[in-house]
Amino acid sequence: MFYFVIFIQTAINTGVGIGAILLAGECLQIMYSSLYPDGPLKLYEFIAMVTVVMIVLSQLPTFHSLRHINLASLFLSLGYTSIVVGACIHAGLSKNAPSRDYSLESSGSARVFSAFTSISIIAAIFGNGILPEIQATLAPPATGKMVKGLLMCYTVIVLTFYPAAVSGYWTFGNKSNSNIIKSLMPDEGPSLAPTWVLGLGVIFVLLQLFAIGLVYSQVAYEIMEKKSADVKQGMFSKRNLIPRLILRTLYMIFCGFMAAMLPFFGDINGVVGAVGFIPLDFVLPMLLYNMTYKPPRSSLTYWVNLSIMVVFSGAGLMGAFSSVRKLILDANKFKLFSSNVVD
């Protein structure tokens, strides 16, 4: 069970790292395209630039080293959300407001698949706080730190994700892009908000994505370096420094390569949520509770936990199937190392 949890944790971290590098590369592409509309650089070249920066930043030695970056990340999230919400309201009320279509898909089966894909993406959004908390609470006392950390995490999620999602959908409807800045800067016609405001938003989210990539990659590094490091020698000794440089560099190169080769942001989120976050957040805790405390089978606690495991196992399986289905359908829209991110 322990190794299974470690496997899921590492897989999720890798998926988050790939998504962060992909979106950061897209942000650079947006800035470049606004300055040089006919410029020759492609998305994968911006992803390579982001990967190089991430390789350098990834050499911060420990999870504790990122505490100031985490604080900066919080303010960047709040700043980006404020900019996006204000820009969407401005665009929605302007005379150039885009046409909106809130209708659902016509096919019943398509709506069901889309619903389970959406559940998986939501699980990835709300579940992302669990991974740093697992790593940060390995040392006792775990309970108090876990509660404080998760309360802070979900407060920030409610203050950032929901306002941006609601305002973006209100303004653009079904045409809303997963990166709302792209919707506010359409390929045809003028920008739907002041250029300097959108430029500031792109810078905020770019810096935020660097922070996200660092935080989640650090969890994977600590798992890898438990095997490669010698705790009897110093953190900056040659024995520990060289393997750390090699492992972290190779890890970042792998994430950057996958982001450039398969630019599926929404689909990756769905798969990661279904395969990783739903089991880790909703199934394994109930299973481990029943295994550890062994409540009587006649007790309400046992059956509530069992019901949660069954329901969310089914949701995870359906979410995985629908997310992979969407990934296959979207594969027809792109070629390897495409210069456009597939939503």
Coordinates of C-alpha atoms in Angstrom, one line a residue:
M1 CA 0.0 0.0 0.0
F2 CA 2.8 2.4 0.9
Y3 CA 4.5 1.9 -2.5
F4 CA 1.2 2.3 -4.3
V5 CA 0.6 5.7 -2.6
I6 CA 4.2 6.8 -3.4
F7 CA 3.6 5.8 -7.1
I8 CA 0.4 7.8 -7.3
Q9 CA 2.0 10.8 -5.6
T10 CA 5.0 10.7 -8.0
A11 CA 2.7 10.3 -11.0
I12 CA 0.5 13.2 -10.0
N13 CA 3.5 15.4 -9.3
T14 CA 4.9 14.7 -12.7
G15 CA 1.5 15.5 -14.4
V16 CA 1.3 18.8 -12.5
G17 CA 4.9 19.6 -13.5
I18 CA 4.2 18.9 -17.2
G19 CA 1.0 21.0 -17.0
A20 CA 2.9 23.9 -15.3
I21 CA 5.7 23.9 -17.9
L22 CA 3.1 23.7 -20.8
L23 CA 1.1 26.7 -19.5
A24 CA 4.2 28.7 -18.7
G25 CA 5.4 28.1 -22.3
E26 CA 2.0 29.2 -23.6
C27 CA 2.3 32.4 -21.5
L28 CA 5.6 33.2 -23.1
Q29 CA 4.1 32.5 -26.5
I30 CA 1.2 34.9 -25.8
M31 CA 3.6 37.7 -24.9
Y32 CA 5.8 37.0 -27.9
S33 CA 2.8 36.8 -30.3
S34 CA 1.4 40.2 -29.1
L35 CA 4.8 41.8 -29.8
Y36 CA 5.7 39.9 -33.0
P37 CA 2.4 38.6 -34.5
D38 CA 4.3 36.9 -37.4
G39 CA 7.3 35.8 -35.4
P40 CA 8.9 32.4 -36.2
L41 CA 9.2 30.9 -32.7
K42 CA 6.9 28.0 -31.9
L43 CA 5.3 26.8 -28.6
Y44 CA 7.9 24.0 -28.1
E45 CA 10.7 26.5 -28.2
F46 CA 9.1 28.5 -25.4
I47 CA 8.6 25.3 -23.5
A48 CA 12.3 24.6 -23.9
M49 CA 13.1 28.1 -22.4
V50 CA 10.8 27.4 -19.5
T51 CA 12.4 24.0 -18.9
V52 CA 15.9 25.6 -18.8
V53 CA 14.7 28.1 -16.1
M54 CA 13.0 25.3 -14.2
I55 CA 16.2 23.2 -14.2
V56 CA 18.1 26.1 -12.6
L57 CA 15.4 26.8 -10.0
S58 CA 15.0 23.1 -9.2
Q59 CA 18.4 23.0 -7.6
L60 CA 16.9 24.6 -4.4
P61 CA 17.8 21.8 -2.1
T62 CA 14.8 21.2 0.2
F63 CA 11.0 21.7 0.5
H64 CA 11.7 24.2 3.3
S65 CA 13.8 26.3 0.8
L66 CA 10.6 27.1 -1.1
R67 CA 8.7 28.8 1.8
H68 CA 9.3 32.3 0.4
I69 CA 8.4 31.2 -3.1
N70 CA 5.2 29.8 -1.7
L71 CA 4.3 33.1 -0.1
A72 CA 5.1 34.9 -3.3
S73 CA 2.9 32.4 -5.2
L74 CA 0.0 33.2 -2.9
F75 CA 0.1 36.9 -3.7
L76 CA 0.6 36.2 -7.4
S77 CA -2.5 34.0 -7.4
L78 CA -4.6 36.7 -5.8
G79 CA -3.2 39.3 -8.2
Y80 CA -3.8 37.2 -11.3
T81 CA -7.4 36.4 -10.2
S82 CA -8.2 40.1 -9.6
I83 CA -6.8 41.0 -13.0
V84 CA -8.7 38.2 -14.8
V85 CA -12.0 38.8 -13.1
G86 CA -11.8 42.6 -13.7
A87 CA -10.8 42.0 -17.4
C88 CA -13.7 39.5 -17.9
I89 CA -16.3 41.9 -16.4
H90 CA -14.9 44.7 -18.5
A91 CA -15.0 42.5 -21.7
G92 CA -18.5 41.3 -20.9
L93 CA -19.9 44.8 -20.4
S94 CA -18.1 46.4 -23.3
K95 CA -19.6 47.2 -26.7
N96 CA -17.3 44.5 -28.2
A97 CA -18.6 41.9 -25.9
P98 CA -18.2 38.4 -27.4
S99 CA -21.3 36.3 -28.2
R100 CA -22.1 33.8 -25.5
D101 CA -23.4 30.3 -25.9
Y102 CA -24.2 28.4 -22.6
S103 CA -25.9 25.4 -24.3
L104 CA -24.8 21.8 -23.5
E105 CA -23.8 19.2 -26.0
S106 CA -26.7 17.7 -27.9
S107 CA -25.8 14.1 -27.4
G108 CA -26.7 12.6 -24.0
S109 CA -23.6 10.3 -23.9
A110 CA -21.3 13.2 -24.7
R111 CA -22.8 15.2 -21.8
V112 CA -22.2 12.2 -19.4
F113 CA -18.6 11.9 -20.6
S114 CA -18.0 15.6 -20.3
A115 CA -19.5 15.6 -16.8
F116 CA -17.1 12.9 -15.6
T117 CA -14.2 14.6 -17.2
S118 CA -15.2 17.8 -15.4
I119 CA -15.4 15.9 -12.1
S120 CA -11.9 14.7 -12.7
I121 CA -10.6 18.2 -13.4
I122 CA -12.4 19.6 -10.3
A123 CA -10.8 16.7 -8.2
A124 CA -7.4 17.8 -9.6
I125 CA -8.1 21.4 -8.6
F126 CA -9.3 20.7 -5.1
G127 CA -7.0 17.8 -4.5
N128 CA -3.8 19.5 -5.4
G129 CA -3.2 20.7 -1.8
I130 CA -2.9 17.2 -0.5
L131 CA 0.5 16.4 -2.0
P132 CA 2.6 19.2 -0.4
E133 CA 0.7 18.5 2.8
I134 CA 1.6 14.8 2.8
Q135 CA 5.2 15.8 2.4
A136 CA 5.1 18.7 4.9
T137 CA 3.5 16.6 7.6
L138 CA 5.8 13.6 7.7
A139 CA 7.3 15.0 10.8
P140 CA 5.1 15.1 13.9
P141 CA 2.9 16.7 15.0
A142 CA 1.0 16.1 11.8
T143 CA -2.7 16.7 12.7
G144 CA -2.5 20.4 13.5
K145 CA -0.2 21.2 10.6
M146 CA -2.4 19.3 8.2
V147 CA -5.6 21.0 9.2
K148 CA -4.1 24.5 9.1
G149 CA -2.5 23.8 5.7
L150 CA -5.6 22.4 4.1
L151 CA -7.8 25.2 5.5
M152 CA -5.4 27.7 4.0
C153 CA -5.3 25.8 0.7
Y154 CA -9.1 25.6 0.2
T155 CA -9.5 29.2 1.2
V156 CA -7.1 30.3 -1.5
I157 CA -8.8 27.9 -4.0
V158 CA -12.2 29.4 -3.3
L159 CA -10.9 32.9 -3.6
T160 CA -9.0 32.3 -6.8
F161 CA -10.3 29.4 -8.9
Y162 CA -14.0 30.1 -8.6
P163 CA -14.1 33.8 -9.4
A164 CA -11.9 33.3 -12.5
A165 CA -14.0 30.3 -13.7
V166 CA -17.3 32.0 -13.1
S167 CA -16.4 35.3 -14.7
G168 CA -14.7 33.6 -17.6
Y169 CA -17.7 31.4 -18.4
W170 CA -20.1 34.4 -18.0
T171 CA -18.1 36.4 -20.5
F172 CA -17.3 33.7 -23.1
G173 CA -19.6 30.8 -22.5
N174 CA -18.6 27.5 -24.1
K175 CA -15.9 29.4 -26.2
S176 CA -13.9 30.1 -23.0
N177 CA -10.3 28.9 -23.3
S178 CA -8.6 26.9 -20.5
N179 CA -6.1 29.8 -20.4
I180 CA -8.6 32.7 -20.1
I181 CA -5.9 35.2 -21.2
K182 CA -6.1 33.7 -24.7
S183 CA -9.9 34.4 -24.8
L184 CA -9.2 38.0 -23.8
M185 CA -6.6 38.4 -26.5
P186 CA -8.4 36.8 -29.6
D187 CA -6.5 36.1 -32.8
E188 CA -8.8 38.3 -34.7
G189 CA -9.9 41.7 -33.6
P190 CA -8.7 43.9 -30.7
S191 CA -8.0 42.8 -27.2
L192 CA -11.0 42.7 -25.0
A193 CA -9.2 44.4 -22.1
P194 CA -6.4 47.0 -21.8
T195 CA -3.1 45.5 -23.1
W196 CA -1.1 46.5 -20.1
V197 CA -3.6 44.8 -17.8
L198 CA -3.4 41.5 -19.8
G199 CA 0.4 41.8 -20.0
L200 CA 0.6 42.1 -16.2
G201 CA -1.8 39.1 -15.8
V202 CA 0.5 37.0 -18.1
I203 CA 3.5 37.9 -16.0
F204 CA 1.7 37.0 -12.8
V205 CA 0.6 33.6 -14.1
L206 CA 4.0 32.9 -15.6
L207 CA 5.7 33.5 -12.3
Q208 CA 3.0 31.5 -10.5
L209 CA 3.5 28.6 -12.8
F210 CA 7.2 28.6 -12.0
A211 CA 6.3 28.4 -8.3
I212 CA 3.8 25.6 -8.9
G213 CA 6.4 23.6 -10.9
L214 CA 8.9 24.0 -8.2
V215 CA 6.7 23.0 -5.3
Y216 CA 5.3 19.9 -6.9
S217 CA 8.6 18.8 -8.3
Q218 CA 10.2 19.1 -4.9
V219 CA 7.9 16.3 -3.6
A220 CA 9.1 14.0 -6.4
Y221 CA 12.7 15.0 -5.7
E222 CA 12.5 14.0 -2.1
I223 CA 11.0 10.6 -3.0
M224 CA 13.8 10.0 -5.5
E225 CA 16.6 11.3 -3.3
K226 CA 15.7 9.0 -0.4
K227 CA 17.4 6.3 -2.5
S228 CA 20.2 8.4 -4.0
A229 CA 21.3 10.6 -1.1
D230 CA 23.6 9.7 1.7
V231 CA 22.2 11.2 4.9
K232 CA 25.6 10.8 6.7
Q233 CA 27.1 13.4 4.4
G234 CA 26.3 17.1 3.9
M235 CA 23.6 18.3 1.6
F236 CA 26.2 20.1 -0.5
S237 CA 28.9 17.4 -0.4
K238 CA 30.0 16.1 -3.8
R239 CA 28.4 12.7 -3.0
N240 CA 24.9 14.3 -2.7
L241 CA 25.3 17.3 -4.9
I242 CA 26.2 15.5 -8.2
P243 CA 23.3 12.9 -8.0
R244 CA 20.9 15.7 -7.1
L245 CA 22.0 17.8 -10.1
I246 CA 21.7 14.9 -12.5
L247 CA 18.3 13.5 -11.2
R248 CA 16.6 16.9 -11.0
T249 CA 17.9 17.9 -14.4
L250 CA 16.7 14.7 -16.1
Y251 CA 13.3 14.9 -14.3
M252 CA 12.8 18.5 -15.6
I253 CA 14.0 17.5 -19.1
F254 CA 11.4 14.7 -19.1
C255 CA 8.6 17.0 -18.0
G256 CA 9.5 19.6 -20.6
F257 CA 9.8 17.0 -23.4
M258 CA 6.3 15.6 -22.6
A259 CA 4.8 19.1 -22.4
A260 CA 6.3 20.0 -25.8
M261 CA 5.4 16.7 -27.5
L262 CA 1.8 16.4 -26.1
P263 CA 0.3 19.9 -25.4
F264 CA -3.0 18.7 -23.9
F265 CA -3.7 20.8 -20.9
G266 CA -7.3 20.1 -20.1
D267 CA -7.0 16.4 -21.0
I268 CA -3.9 16.0 -18.8
N269 CA -5.8 17.6 -15.9
G270 CA -8.6 15.2 -16.4
V271 CA -6.5 12.1 -16.5
V272 CA -4.4 13.2 -13.5
G273 CA -7.5 14.0 -11.5
A274 CA -9.2 10.7 -12.3
V275 CA -6.2 8.4 -11.9
G276 CA -4.4 10.3 -9.1
F277 CA -6.4 12.7 -7.1
I278 CA -9.7 10.9 -6.7
P279 CA -8.0 7.7 -5.3
L280 CA -5.6 9.6 -3.2
D281 CA -8.2 12.0 -1.7
F282 CA -11.4 10.0 -1.5
V283 CA -10.6 6.3 -1.7
L284 CA -7.3 5.6 0.1
P285 CA -8.1 7.7 3.3
M286 CA -11.3 5.7 3.9
L287 CA -9.6 2.4 3.2
L288 CA -6.7 3.2 5.5
Y289 CA -9.0 4.4 8.2
N290 CA -11.0 1.1 8.1
M291 CA -7.7 -0.9 8.0
T292 CA -6.2 1.1 10.9
Y293 CA -9.1 1.6 13.3
K294 CA -11.1 -1.5 12.3
P295 CA -14.6 -0.1 13.0
P296 CA -17.3 -2.8 13.5
R297 CA -19.0 -3.8 10.3
S298 CA -22.3 -2.9 11.9
S299 CA -21.2 0.6 12.6
L300 CA -22.2 3.7 10.6
T301 CA -18.6 4.8 10.2
Y302 CA -17.7 1.6 8.4
W303 CA -20.5 1.8 5.9
V304 CA -20.1 5.5 5.3
N305 CA -16.4 4.9 4.5
L306 CA -17.3 1.9 2.3
S307 CA -19.9 3.9 0.5
I308 CA -17.5 6.7 -0.2
M309 CA -14.9 4.2 -1.5
V310 CA -17.4 2.6 -3.9
V311 CA -18.9 5.9 -5.2
F312 CA -15.6 7.5 -5.8
S313 CA -13.9 4.4 -7.2
G314 CA -16.7 4.4 -9.8
A315 CA -16.3 8.1 -10.4
G316 CA -12.6 7.6 -10.8
L317 CA -13.0 4.8 -13.3
M318 CA -15.6 6.7 -15.3
G319 CA -13.5 9.9 -15.1
A320 CA -10.4 8.0 -16.4
F321 CA -12.4 6.5 -19.3
S322 CA -13.9 9.8 -20.3
S323 CA -10.7 11.7 -19.9
V324 CA -8.7 9.2 -22.0
R325 CA -11.6 9.2 -24.5
K326 CA -11.4 13.0 -24.8
L327 CA -7.6 12.7 -25.2
I328 CA -8.0 10.3 -28.1
L329 CA -10.6 12.5 -29.8
D330 CA -8.4 15.6 -29.4
A331 CA -5.5 13.7 -30.8
N332 CA -7.0 14.4 -34.3
K333 CA -6.6 18.2 -33.7
F334 CA -2.9 18.3 -33.4
K335 CA 0.5 16.9 -34.5
L336 CA 3.5 16.1 -32.3
F337 CA 5.2 19.2 -31.0
S338 CA 2.2 21.3 -32.1
S339 CA 2.4 25.1 -31.6
N340 CA -1.2 25.2 -30.1
V341 CA -2.3 24.0 -26.8
V342 CA -5.3 21.6 -27.0
D343 CA -8.0 22.4 -24.4

